[in-house]
Every structure is written in C-alpha cells, then in structure tokens.
Short mmCIF file of C-alpha atoms in Angstrom, two decimals:
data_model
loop_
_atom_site.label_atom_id
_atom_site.label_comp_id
_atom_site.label_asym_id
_atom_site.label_seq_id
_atom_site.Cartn_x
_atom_site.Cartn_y
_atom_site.Cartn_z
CA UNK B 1 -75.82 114.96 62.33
CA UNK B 2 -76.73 118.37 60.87
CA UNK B 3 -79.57 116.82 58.59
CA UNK B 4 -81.13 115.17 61.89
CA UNK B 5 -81.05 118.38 63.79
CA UNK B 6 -82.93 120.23 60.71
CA UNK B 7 -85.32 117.64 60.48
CA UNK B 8 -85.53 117.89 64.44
CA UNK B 9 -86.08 121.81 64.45
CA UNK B 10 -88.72 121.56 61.56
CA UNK B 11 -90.63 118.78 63.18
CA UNK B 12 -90.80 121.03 66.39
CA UNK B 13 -91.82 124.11 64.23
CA UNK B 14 -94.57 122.64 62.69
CA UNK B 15 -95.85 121.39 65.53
CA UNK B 16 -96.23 124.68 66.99
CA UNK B 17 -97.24 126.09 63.99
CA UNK B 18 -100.43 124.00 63.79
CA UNK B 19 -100.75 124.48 67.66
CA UNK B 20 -101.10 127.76 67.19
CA UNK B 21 -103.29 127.61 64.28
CA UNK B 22 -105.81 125.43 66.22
CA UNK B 23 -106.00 127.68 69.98
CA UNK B 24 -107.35 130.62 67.98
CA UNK B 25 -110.01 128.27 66.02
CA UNK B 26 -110.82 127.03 68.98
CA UNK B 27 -111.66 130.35 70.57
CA UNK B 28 -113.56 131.43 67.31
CA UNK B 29 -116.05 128.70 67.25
CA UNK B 30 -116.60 129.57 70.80
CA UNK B 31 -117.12 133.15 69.33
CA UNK B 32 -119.03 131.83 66.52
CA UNK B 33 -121.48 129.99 68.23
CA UNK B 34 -122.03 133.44 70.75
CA UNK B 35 -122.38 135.10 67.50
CA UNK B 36 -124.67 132.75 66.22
CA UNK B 37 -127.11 132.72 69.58
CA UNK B 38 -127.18 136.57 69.63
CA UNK B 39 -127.99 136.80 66.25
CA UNK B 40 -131.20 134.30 66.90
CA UNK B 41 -132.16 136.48 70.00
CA UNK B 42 -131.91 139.47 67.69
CA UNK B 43 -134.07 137.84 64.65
CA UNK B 44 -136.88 137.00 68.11
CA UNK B 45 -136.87 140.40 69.06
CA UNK B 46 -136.97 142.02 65.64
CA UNK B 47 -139.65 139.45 64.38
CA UNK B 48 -141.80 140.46 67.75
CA UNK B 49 -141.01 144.01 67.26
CA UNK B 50 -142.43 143.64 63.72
CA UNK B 51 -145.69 142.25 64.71
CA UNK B 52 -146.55 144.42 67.43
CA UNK B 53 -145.92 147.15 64.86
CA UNK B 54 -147.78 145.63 62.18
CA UNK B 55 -150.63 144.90 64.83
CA UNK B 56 -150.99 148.18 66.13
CA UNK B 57 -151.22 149.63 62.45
CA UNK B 58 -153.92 147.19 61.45
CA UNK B 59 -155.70 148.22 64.73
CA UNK B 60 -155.77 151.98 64.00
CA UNK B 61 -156.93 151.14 60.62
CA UNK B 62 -159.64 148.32 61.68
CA UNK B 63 -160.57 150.62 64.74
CA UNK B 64 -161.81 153.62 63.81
CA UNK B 65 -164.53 154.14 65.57
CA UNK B 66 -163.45 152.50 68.38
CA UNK B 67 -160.37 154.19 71.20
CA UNK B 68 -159.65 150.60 72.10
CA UNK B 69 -156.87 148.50 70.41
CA UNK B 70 -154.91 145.54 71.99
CA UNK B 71 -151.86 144.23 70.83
CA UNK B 72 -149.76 141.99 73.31
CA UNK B 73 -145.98 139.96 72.58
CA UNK B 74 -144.27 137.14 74.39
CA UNK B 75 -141.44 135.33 74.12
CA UNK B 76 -139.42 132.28 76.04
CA UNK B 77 -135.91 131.25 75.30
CA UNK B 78 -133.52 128.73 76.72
CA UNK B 79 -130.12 129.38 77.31
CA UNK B 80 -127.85 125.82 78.32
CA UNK B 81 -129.72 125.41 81.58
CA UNK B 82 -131.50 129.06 82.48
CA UNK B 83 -134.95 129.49 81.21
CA UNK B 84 -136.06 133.30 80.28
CA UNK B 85 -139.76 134.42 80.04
CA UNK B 86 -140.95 137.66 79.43
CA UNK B 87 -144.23 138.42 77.94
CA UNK B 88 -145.57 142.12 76.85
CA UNK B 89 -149.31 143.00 76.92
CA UNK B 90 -150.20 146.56 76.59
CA UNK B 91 -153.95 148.28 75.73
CA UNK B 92 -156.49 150.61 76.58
CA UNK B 93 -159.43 150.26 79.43
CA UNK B 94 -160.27 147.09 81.25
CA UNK B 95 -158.96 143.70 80.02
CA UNK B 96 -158.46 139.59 80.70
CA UNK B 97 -155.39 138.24 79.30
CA UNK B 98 -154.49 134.90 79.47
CA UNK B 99 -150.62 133.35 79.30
CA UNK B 100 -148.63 130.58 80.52
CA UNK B 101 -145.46 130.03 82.90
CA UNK B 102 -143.90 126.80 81.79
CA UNK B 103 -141.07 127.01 84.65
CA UNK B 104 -141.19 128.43 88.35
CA UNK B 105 -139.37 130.94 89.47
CA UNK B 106 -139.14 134.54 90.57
CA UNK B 107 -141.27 136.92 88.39
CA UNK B 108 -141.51 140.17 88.44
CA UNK B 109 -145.01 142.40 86.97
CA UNK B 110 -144.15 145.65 85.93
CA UNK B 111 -146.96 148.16 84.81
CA UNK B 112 -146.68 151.59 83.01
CA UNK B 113 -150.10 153.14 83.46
CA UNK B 114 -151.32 157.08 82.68
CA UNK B 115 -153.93 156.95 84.95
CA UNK B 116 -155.82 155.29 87.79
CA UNK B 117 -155.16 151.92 87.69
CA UNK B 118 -155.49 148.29 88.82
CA UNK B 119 -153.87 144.87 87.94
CA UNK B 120 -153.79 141.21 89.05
CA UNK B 121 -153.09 137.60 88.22
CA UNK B 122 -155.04 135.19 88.70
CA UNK B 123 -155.08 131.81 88.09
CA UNK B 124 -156.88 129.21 85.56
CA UNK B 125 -159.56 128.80 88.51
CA UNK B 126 -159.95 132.51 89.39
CA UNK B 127 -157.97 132.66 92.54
CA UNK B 128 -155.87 135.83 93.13
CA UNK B 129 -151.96 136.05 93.17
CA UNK B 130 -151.42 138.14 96.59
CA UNK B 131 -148.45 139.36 95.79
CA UNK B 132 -149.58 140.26 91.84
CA UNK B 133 -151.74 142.60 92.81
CA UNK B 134 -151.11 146.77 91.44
CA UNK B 135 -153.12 149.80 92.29
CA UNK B 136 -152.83 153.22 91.63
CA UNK B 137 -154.49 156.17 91.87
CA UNK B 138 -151.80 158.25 89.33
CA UNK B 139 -149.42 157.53 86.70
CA UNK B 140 -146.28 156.01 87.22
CA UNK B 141 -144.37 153.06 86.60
CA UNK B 142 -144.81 150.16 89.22
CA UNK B 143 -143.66 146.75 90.25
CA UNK B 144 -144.02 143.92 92.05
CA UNK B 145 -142.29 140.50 92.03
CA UNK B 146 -142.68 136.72 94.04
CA UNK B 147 -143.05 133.36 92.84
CA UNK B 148 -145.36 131.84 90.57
CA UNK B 149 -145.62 128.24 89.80
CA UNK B 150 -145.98 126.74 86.27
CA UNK B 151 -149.53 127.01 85.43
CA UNK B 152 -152.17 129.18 83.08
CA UNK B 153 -152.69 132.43 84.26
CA UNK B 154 -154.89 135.23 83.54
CA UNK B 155 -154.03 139.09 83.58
CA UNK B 156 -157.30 141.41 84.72
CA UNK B 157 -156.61 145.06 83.95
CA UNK B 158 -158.99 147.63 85.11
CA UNK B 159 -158.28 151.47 83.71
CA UNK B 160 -159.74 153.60 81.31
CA UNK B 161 -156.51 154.58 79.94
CA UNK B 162 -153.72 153.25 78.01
CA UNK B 163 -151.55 150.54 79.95
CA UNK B 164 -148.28 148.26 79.57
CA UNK B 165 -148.00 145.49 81.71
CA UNK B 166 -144.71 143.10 81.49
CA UNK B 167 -144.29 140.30 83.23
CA UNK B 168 -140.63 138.73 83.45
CA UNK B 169 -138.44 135.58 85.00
CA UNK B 170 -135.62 136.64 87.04
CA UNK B 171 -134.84 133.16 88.64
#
C-alpha cells in the first residue's frame, strides 16, 4: 500500500513538474517571436536610416556646385492583419515625387518647412487631393489627414527652402 501511494505522489509530481516547465515555454515563444518581429522592424529602420545617411553624403559630395540634394525613404510593413505605411521625402526647392498606397485608409501628410511653402498630392492623372493640400507663408510644422484610396500618387512641392514631407497610415 505504501509503494502504490509513492508511485501515486511521484506520478502526480511529475506531472506538474513538466506542467510547469511547459506554461513558461509557452509564454517565451510568445516572447520570442515579439522579440523576433521587433528586431526585423529595427534592422528596416536602421537599414533606411543608413541609406538616407549614405545618400545625403554622396549628395554633398556629387553636389557641389549645386544647393539642391534629394534624398527620400519609405517603408510598408504588415503586422497579422494591420497594414503600416509611412514614406519620408525631404529636399530643397520645388519638387514631383511619385509613391504608391497599396491599402486605403486614413493618412495623414505632415510637412516641416523653413520657409514659405506649398504641398499637394495628386494623383497618376494630375487631379488634386482636396484635403492634401499645405500652404504656408512661415515656418512651422503642419498637417493634414483624410482618406486616400490605393493608387499612384505624386507629391508637388513648391519652396525655395529645405522641406520634409511624411506621409503616414493611421487606419
């Protein structure tokens, strides 16, 4: 009777030993695989980071004689159902810029500017955005957000100063 109720309390122990041993590795592949998809957003940004640097060093050096360099970065990621889209273009004086929204949603445009300025998207065809449209007549930080349907669209910036323009999916 003894021997059945050793082999009875071991049997139970080991079974919560290896329950217990599997609930925590359950919780750190969970925490793995977060690990794992910040690390690849990390690597994106660094990698983008990188090349805008590199690009705006090999436009000082290509560029002397000119005051106008353009270097612009974009990047889309998906996360389980949620699409993310945020592209960077930044410059000096007046320029066309063309990207691409692969989903619809709520974007907004956010410009940085030094000096007078005007922006707007347009699309593939030529036709305005309404609600895409920035002026200014002084430096400042300004934005201005609505939908936008997947398409090819084309950023005109009109300044004769330097400029940042970012355009971002919130929904």
């Amino acid at each position: 009777m003894r021997g059945k109720l050793l082999i009875s309390a071991a049997s139970i122990l080991l079974v919560l030993a290896f329950g217990s041993v599997a609930a925590p590795g359950d919780a750190e592949d969970m925490y793995d695989e977060r690990l794992s998809d910040l690390e690849t957003r990390v690597a994106i940004l660094e990698e983008q980071v990188g090349t805008a640097t590199q690009e705006a060093q090999s436009d000082q050096q290509s560029n002397v004689t000119s005051s106008s360099s353009q270097s612009s970065t974009s990047s889309s990621s998906q996360s389980g159902s949620n699409n993310v889209y945020s592209a960077s273009f930044s410059s000096n004086g007046d320029r066309s810029i063309p990207f691409e929204i692969d989903d619809a949603g709520v974007y907004h445009l956010t410009a940085h500017v030094t000096s007078p300025f005007s922006a707007r998207v347009v699309t593939e065809d030529g036709e305005p955005v309404p609600a895409f449209e920035v002026e200014s007549s002084e430096a400042g930080t300004f934005t201005v957000s609505d939908q936008l349907e997947a398409g090819d669209y084309i950023l005109e910036v009109t300044t004769e100063s330097e400029w940042n323009v970012t355009i971002t999916s919130i929904g």
